[in-house]
XYZ file of C-alpha atoms in Angstrom:
362
model
C 104.678 62.230 -50.786
C 108.403 62.623 -51.373
C 109.876 61.784 -54.775
C 113.122 59.905 -54.688
C 115.461 58.118 -57.039
C 115.621 54.374 -56.470
C 118.831 53.713 -54.519
C 121.142 51.371 -56.432
C 121.390 48.943 -53.527
C 117.598 48.643 -53.400
C 116.588 48.215 -57.035
C 115.883 44.638 -58.047
C 117.175 43.852 -61.487
C 115.735 41.625 -64.164
C 118.767 39.367 -63.670
C 117.682 38.678 -60.085
C 114.123 37.986 -61.207
C 115.348 35.798 -64.061
C 117.552 33.693 -61.814
C 114.551 33.180 -59.520
C 112.503 31.923 -62.449
C 115.290 29.610 -63.608
C 115.656 28.043 -60.164
C 111.969 27.823 -59.292
C 110.087 27.455 -62.545
C 110.848 23.818 -63.241
C 107.307 22.469 -63.095
C 105.570 25.544 -64.498
C 105.639 26.033 -68.235
C 103.400 29.031 -68.580
C 103.547 32.820 -67.971
C 101.747 35.887 -66.577
C 102.165 39.303 -64.895
C 103.071 41.723 -62.034
C 101.754 45.077 -60.898
C 101.033 48.072 -58.535
C 99.131 51.516 -57.986
C 96.689 54.383 -58.623
C 94.407 55.480 -61.446
C 94.137 54.741 -65.087
C 94.437 56.316 -68.488
C 93.940 54.841 -71.912
C 95.271 54.517 -75.415
C 94.220 51.738 -77.682
C 95.800 49.867 -80.517
C 95.522 46.214 -81.421
C 97.580 43.552 -83.294
C 96.588 40.674 -85.897
C 94.706 37.152 -85.602
C 94.315 33.597 -83.980
C 96.531 32.053 -81.292
C 95.631 31.232 -77.700
C 92.106 30.046 -77.027
C 90.280 30.854 -73.828
C 88.127 28.535 -71.800
C 84.645 29.574 -70.741
C 84.702 31.417 -67.434
C 81.819 32.526 -65.284
C 81.566 36.268 -65.288
C 81.601 37.872 -61.881
C 80.789 41.196 -60.325
C 84.193 42.732 -59.643
C 83.408 45.833 -57.623
C 84.595 46.652 -54.124
C 85.007 50.073 -52.619
C 88.051 50.990 -50.569
C 86.349 52.818 -47.738
C 83.666 50.199 -47.168
C 82.911 49.005 -43.632
C 84.386 45.771 -42.330
C 82.677 43.378 -44.709
C 84.382 40.922 -47.043
C 84.719 42.125 -50.655
C 82.023 40.674 -52.875
C 84.650 38.868 -54.913
C 85.688 36.536 -52.094
C 83.909 33.488 -50.764
C 81.780 33.550 -47.628
C 83.826 31.938 -44.866
C 86.673 31.567 -47.387
C 90.413 32.291 -47.027
C 89.992 36.070 -46.833
C 87.485 35.993 -43.978
C 89.326 33.193 -42.196
C 92.711 34.917 -42.159
C 92.000 38.627 -41.742
C 90.644 40.828 -38.968
C 87.421 42.654 -39.961
C 88.267 45.406 -37.475
C 91.630 46.070 -39.099
C 93.320 47.205 -42.310
C 93.780 43.622 -43.531
C 90.129 42.630 -43.078
C 88.885 45.939 -44.496
C 91.048 45.679 -47.611
C 88.993 45.925 -50.790
C 89.985 46.225 -54.415
C 88.306 46.244 -57.789
C 89.672 43.007 -59.188
C 90.722 42.553 -62.811
C 87.662 41.858 -64.952
C 87.801 38.167 -65.844
C 84.771 38.566 -68.113
C 86.333 41.373 -70.195
C 86.480 40.983 -73.965
C 90.247 40.663 -74.401
C 90.446 37.359 -76.300
C 91.009 38.984 -79.684
C 93.910 41.056 -78.347
C 95.648 38.071 -76.745
C 95.022 35.765 -79.699
C 96.176 38.303 -82.250
C 99.388 38.933 -80.374
C 100.259 35.243 -80.037
C 99.534 34.678 -83.718
C 102.521 36.902 -84.573
C 105.617 35.001 -85.703
C 108.254 37.275 -84.159
C 106.600 39.767 -81.831
C 108.676 42.776 -80.921
C 109.092 44.300 -77.498
C 107.051 47.269 -78.718
C 104.170 44.996 -79.779
C 104.276 43.250 -76.410
C 104.150 46.591 -74.621
C 101.180 47.692 -76.695
C 99.133 44.538 -76.178
C 99.758 44.748 -72.428
C 98.486 48.325 -72.356
C 95.479 47.434 -74.512
C 94.526 44.453 -72.327
C 95.086 46.252 -69.029
C 93.208 49.361 -70.167
C 90.156 47.152 -70.658
C 90.466 44.633 -67.840
C 93.058 45.797 -65.294
C 93.405 49.614 -65.254
C 95.766 49.496 -62.286
C 98.194 47.432 -64.377
C 98.029 50.006 -67.158
C 98.686 52.754 -64.601
C 101.861 51.041 -63.414
C 103.226 50.565 -66.906
C 102.505 54.123 -67.980
C 103.808 55.773 -64.823
C 106.847 53.663 -63.994
C 110.160 55.448 -64.597
C 111.399 52.120 -65.951
C 108.755 51.949 -68.667
C 110.466 53.355 -71.732
C 107.564 53.041 -74.166
C 108.808 49.662 -75.297
C 107.778 47.900 -72.110
C 111.333 47.165 -71.083
C 111.579 47.984 -67.397
C 115.091 46.538 -67.463
C 114.294 43.699 -69.835
C 113.269 42.977 -73.392
C 110.871 40.497 -74.909
C 113.775 38.293 -76.036
C 115.351 38.436 -72.560
C 112.203 37.025 -71.020
C 111.852 34.208 -73.538
C 115.364 33.053 -72.669
C 114.205 32.233 -69.165
C 111.666 29.621 -70.113
C 108.411 31.544 -70.085
C 106.171 31.967 -73.106
C 105.232 35.554 -72.278
C 106.695 38.518 -70.409
C 103.417 39.660 -68.812
C 104.614 38.975 -65.284
C 108.113 40.393 -65.737
C 106.970 43.742 -67.095
C 104.520 44.529 -64.295
C 106.867 43.184 -61.631
C 109.887 45.230 -62.709
C 107.889 48.360 -63.563
C 106.161 48.048 -60.193
C 109.493 48.066 -58.344
C 110.660 51.120 -60.273
C 107.423 52.987 -59.512
C 107.511 52.069 -55.810
C 111.014 53.357 -55.238
C 110.762 56.389 -57.479
C 107.812 57.629 -55.420
C 108.736 56.093 -52.052
C 105.332 54.413 -51.946
C 103.913 50.916 -52.324
C 101.229 51.206 -55.030
C 98.978 48.304 -54.053
C 95.890 49.165 -56.095
C 93.880 52.071 -57.419
C 92.405 52.338 -53.906
C 95.569 51.954 -51.852
C 98.943 53.657 -51.875
C 100.945 53.318 -48.668
C 104.314 54.963 -47.867
C 107.443 52.857 -47.746
C 108.663 52.789 -44.109
C 111.490 55.210 -43.310
C 113.672 52.581 -41.615
C 114.874 49.543 -43.613
C 115.605 47.570 -40.400
C 117.746 44.419 -40.788
C 118.663 42.094 -43.660
C 115.941 39.589 -44.478
C 118.485 36.768 -44.725
C 118.595 36.612 -40.937
C 115.308 34.734 -40.879
C 116.993 31.725 -42.513
C 118.408 31.050 -39.035
C 114.972 30.773 -37.425
C 113.262 27.567 -36.337
C 110.791 27.683 -39.250
C 113.181 27.868 -42.184
C 113.358 24.118 -42.733
C 109.591 23.693 -42.588
C 109.714 24.305 -46.354
C 113.351 23.626 -47.292
C 112.709 24.094 -51.013
C 110.614 27.258 -50.572
C 110.409 29.176 -53.845
C 112.065 32.396 -52.759
C 114.847 31.051 -50.550
C 117.738 30.743 -52.997
C 117.081 34.056 -54.736
C 115.891 36.381 -51.992
C 116.878 34.948 -48.626
C 120.087 32.991 -49.167
C 122.132 35.034 -51.664
C 123.685 38.521 -51.721
C 120.277 40.232 -51.864
C 119.516 38.746 -48.427
C 121.301 41.758 -46.940
C 118.416 43.961 -48.045
C 115.841 44.855 -45.418
C 112.120 45.429 -45.237
C 111.905 47.909 -48.134
C 112.624 45.432 -50.915
C 111.118 42.496 -49.034
C 107.741 44.225 -49.040
C 108.202 45.492 -52.588
C 108.721 41.869 -53.680
C 105.638 40.825 -51.750
C 103.652 43.586 -53.431
C 104.898 42.772 -56.930
C 104.196 39.050 -56.592
C 100.685 39.888 -55.440
C 100.317 42.038 -58.547
C 101.598 39.107 -60.573
C 98.827 37.000 -59.108
C 96.370 39.711 -60.172
C 97.430 39.264 -63.792
C 97.474 35.480 -63.473
C 93.914 35.794 -62.193
C 92.938 37.857 -65.239
C 94.595 35.539 -67.773
C 93.864 32.175 -66.144
C 91.117 31.397 -68.655
C 93.768 31.139 -71.376
C 95.184 27.628 -70.834
C 98.560 28.514 -72.350
C 98.871 31.415 -69.914
C 97.941 29.522 -66.748
C 100.848 30.278 -64.471
C 100.881 29.312 -60.807
C 104.453 30.239 -59.929
C 103.500 33.696 -58.660
C 100.830 32.366 -56.287
C 103.426 30.318 -54.444
C 105.901 33.198 -54.476
C 103.238 35.448 -52.912
C 102.556 32.862 -50.195
C 106.304 32.546 -49.594
C 106.598 36.289 -48.914
C 103.544 36.253 -46.632
C 105.231 33.551 -44.555
C 108.535 35.446 -44.636
C 106.871 38.641 -43.363
C 105.506 36.844 -40.297
C 108.930 35.337 -39.616
C 110.671 38.705 -40.027
C 108.446 40.203 -37.336
C 108.947 37.243 -35.003
C 112.717 37.227 -35.542
C 112.787 40.896 -34.583
C 110.750 40.178 -31.447
C 112.957 37.301 -30.324
C 116.393 38.338 -31.589
C 116.297 42.109 -32.126
C 114.067 43.566 -29.402
C 115.076 47.172 -30.101
C 114.179 46.756 -33.769
C 110.922 45.069 -32.779
C 109.936 47.996 -30.571
C 110.750 50.404 -33.400
C 108.821 48.267 -35.902
C 105.751 48.099 -33.669
C 105.855 51.873 -33.305
C 106.294 52.351 -37.068
C 102.817 53.177 -38.331
C 103.892 53.009 -41.981
C 105.276 49.509 -41.504
C 102.219 48.286 -39.609
C 99.881 49.614 -42.286
C 101.942 48.179 -45.161
C 102.081 44.784 -43.410
C 98.327 44.609 -42.852
C 97.315 45.924 -46.271
C 99.596 43.460 -48.059
C 98.286 40.634 -45.880
C 94.702 41.532 -46.770
C 95.408 42.004 -50.481
C 97.195 38.663 -50.689
C 94.325 36.756 -49.093
C 91.815 38.595 -51.269
C 93.520 37.351 -54.444
C 94.042 33.861 -53.079
C 90.334 33.733 -52.281
C 89.236 35.207 -55.616
C 91.417 32.794 -57.609
C 89.562 29.860 -56.076
C 86.165 31.473 -56.481
C 86.268 33.076 -59.930
C 88.656 30.925 -61.984
C 89.386 27.237 -62.564
C 92.599 27.514 -60.530
C 92.831 24.843 -57.819
C 94.640 24.784 -54.508
C 97.232 21.992 -54.239
C 99.587 20.578 -51.610
C 102.229 23.030 -52.864
C 100.031 25.921 -51.734
C 98.933 24.255 -48.535
C 102.502 23.784 -47.308
C 102.852 27.571 -47.124
C 99.413 28.087 -45.604
C 100.069 25.459 -42.954
C 103.468 27.022 -42.234
C 101.801 30.424 -41.745
C 99.425 28.952 -39.178
C 102.096 28.243 -36.576
C 100.752 29.821 -33.348
C 103.796 32.060 -32.788
C 103.556 33.454 -36.320
C 99.845 34.161 -36.025
C 100.416 35.719 -32.601
C 103.077 38.170 -33.762
C 100.865 39.361 -36.612
C 98.091 39.852 -34.072
C 100.414 42.024 -31.992
C 100.823 44.238 -35.057
C 97.032 44.483 -35.387
C 96.490 45.349 -31.737
C 99.225 47.991 -31.799
C 97.450 49.385 -34.882
C 94.307 49.904 -32.785
C 92.431 46.808 -33.956
C 90.573 44.169 -31.987
C 92.732 41.306 -33.253
C 91.895 37.664 -33.975
């Protein structure tokens, strides 16, 4: 794996993330996290007392092995979203991950932190590490290994920066920004402790082109449009588009972990993840219909095929697990993305990726 410095035109800044939250966060008044990659290490330290209460949650068995045969992970529902939308013969349907432990004893750490009057960035960084060491080791790995993690949890932002943008906690910002920095420093998407997949060599074309497709107005107020597809960052290609998809899926992982704390229930990231799933399908179809040379190159790009299918599987796994293992509920806001993804042409182009990858297809 080649080490590389994140190119300046690829790195996503906290300002970009913040503007996204300002434009899209209107009906969500809670927070949570973002994340990506390999193994874990630990260091422990904890803050003071009282704060956010947790609701009772059913404990669940959160084990799934990465090299398992084509069976759904045991943390998804039988005949649920994961099984319905992935190919068991392919990388998406074989995707497995040890989910964050929703039964972990982290209440005292969360409550003690939120009982502090003026928490510092350093205290926020420490409580994140303490919580993730216990319940989400992959999140702790990202924070500790990201070149943007300066020991104070900054990754291009501070605790006070985050509070300015209307969230009550920077959990999601830290993992999201640190995840980007780690991806591009190592030229790899760090999906989970089981999966690291190389960033494709070619960046292809600017993602903003898909705003001219016939699907764009199916969801005119789609979460990511104004920040990622309709502004200056829309010139960026597949590299950052997939890094965003990965980081929003990691955000959902932390939302999943913290959902039992009512003050930390935060659904924004789930919709952002769905938005990028829909955008990925459209990017492939746009290439097929408008950029045939790019489409041929993309289909022959094994790194891109694998990244596409793994992210598709990981996203459905978390969507499934949210509904099964937490009190989160699917709403019309989620269904508009899911229905948009089910357009026959969009399903067909993803199936072409699977078949080219040597799978049976759906």
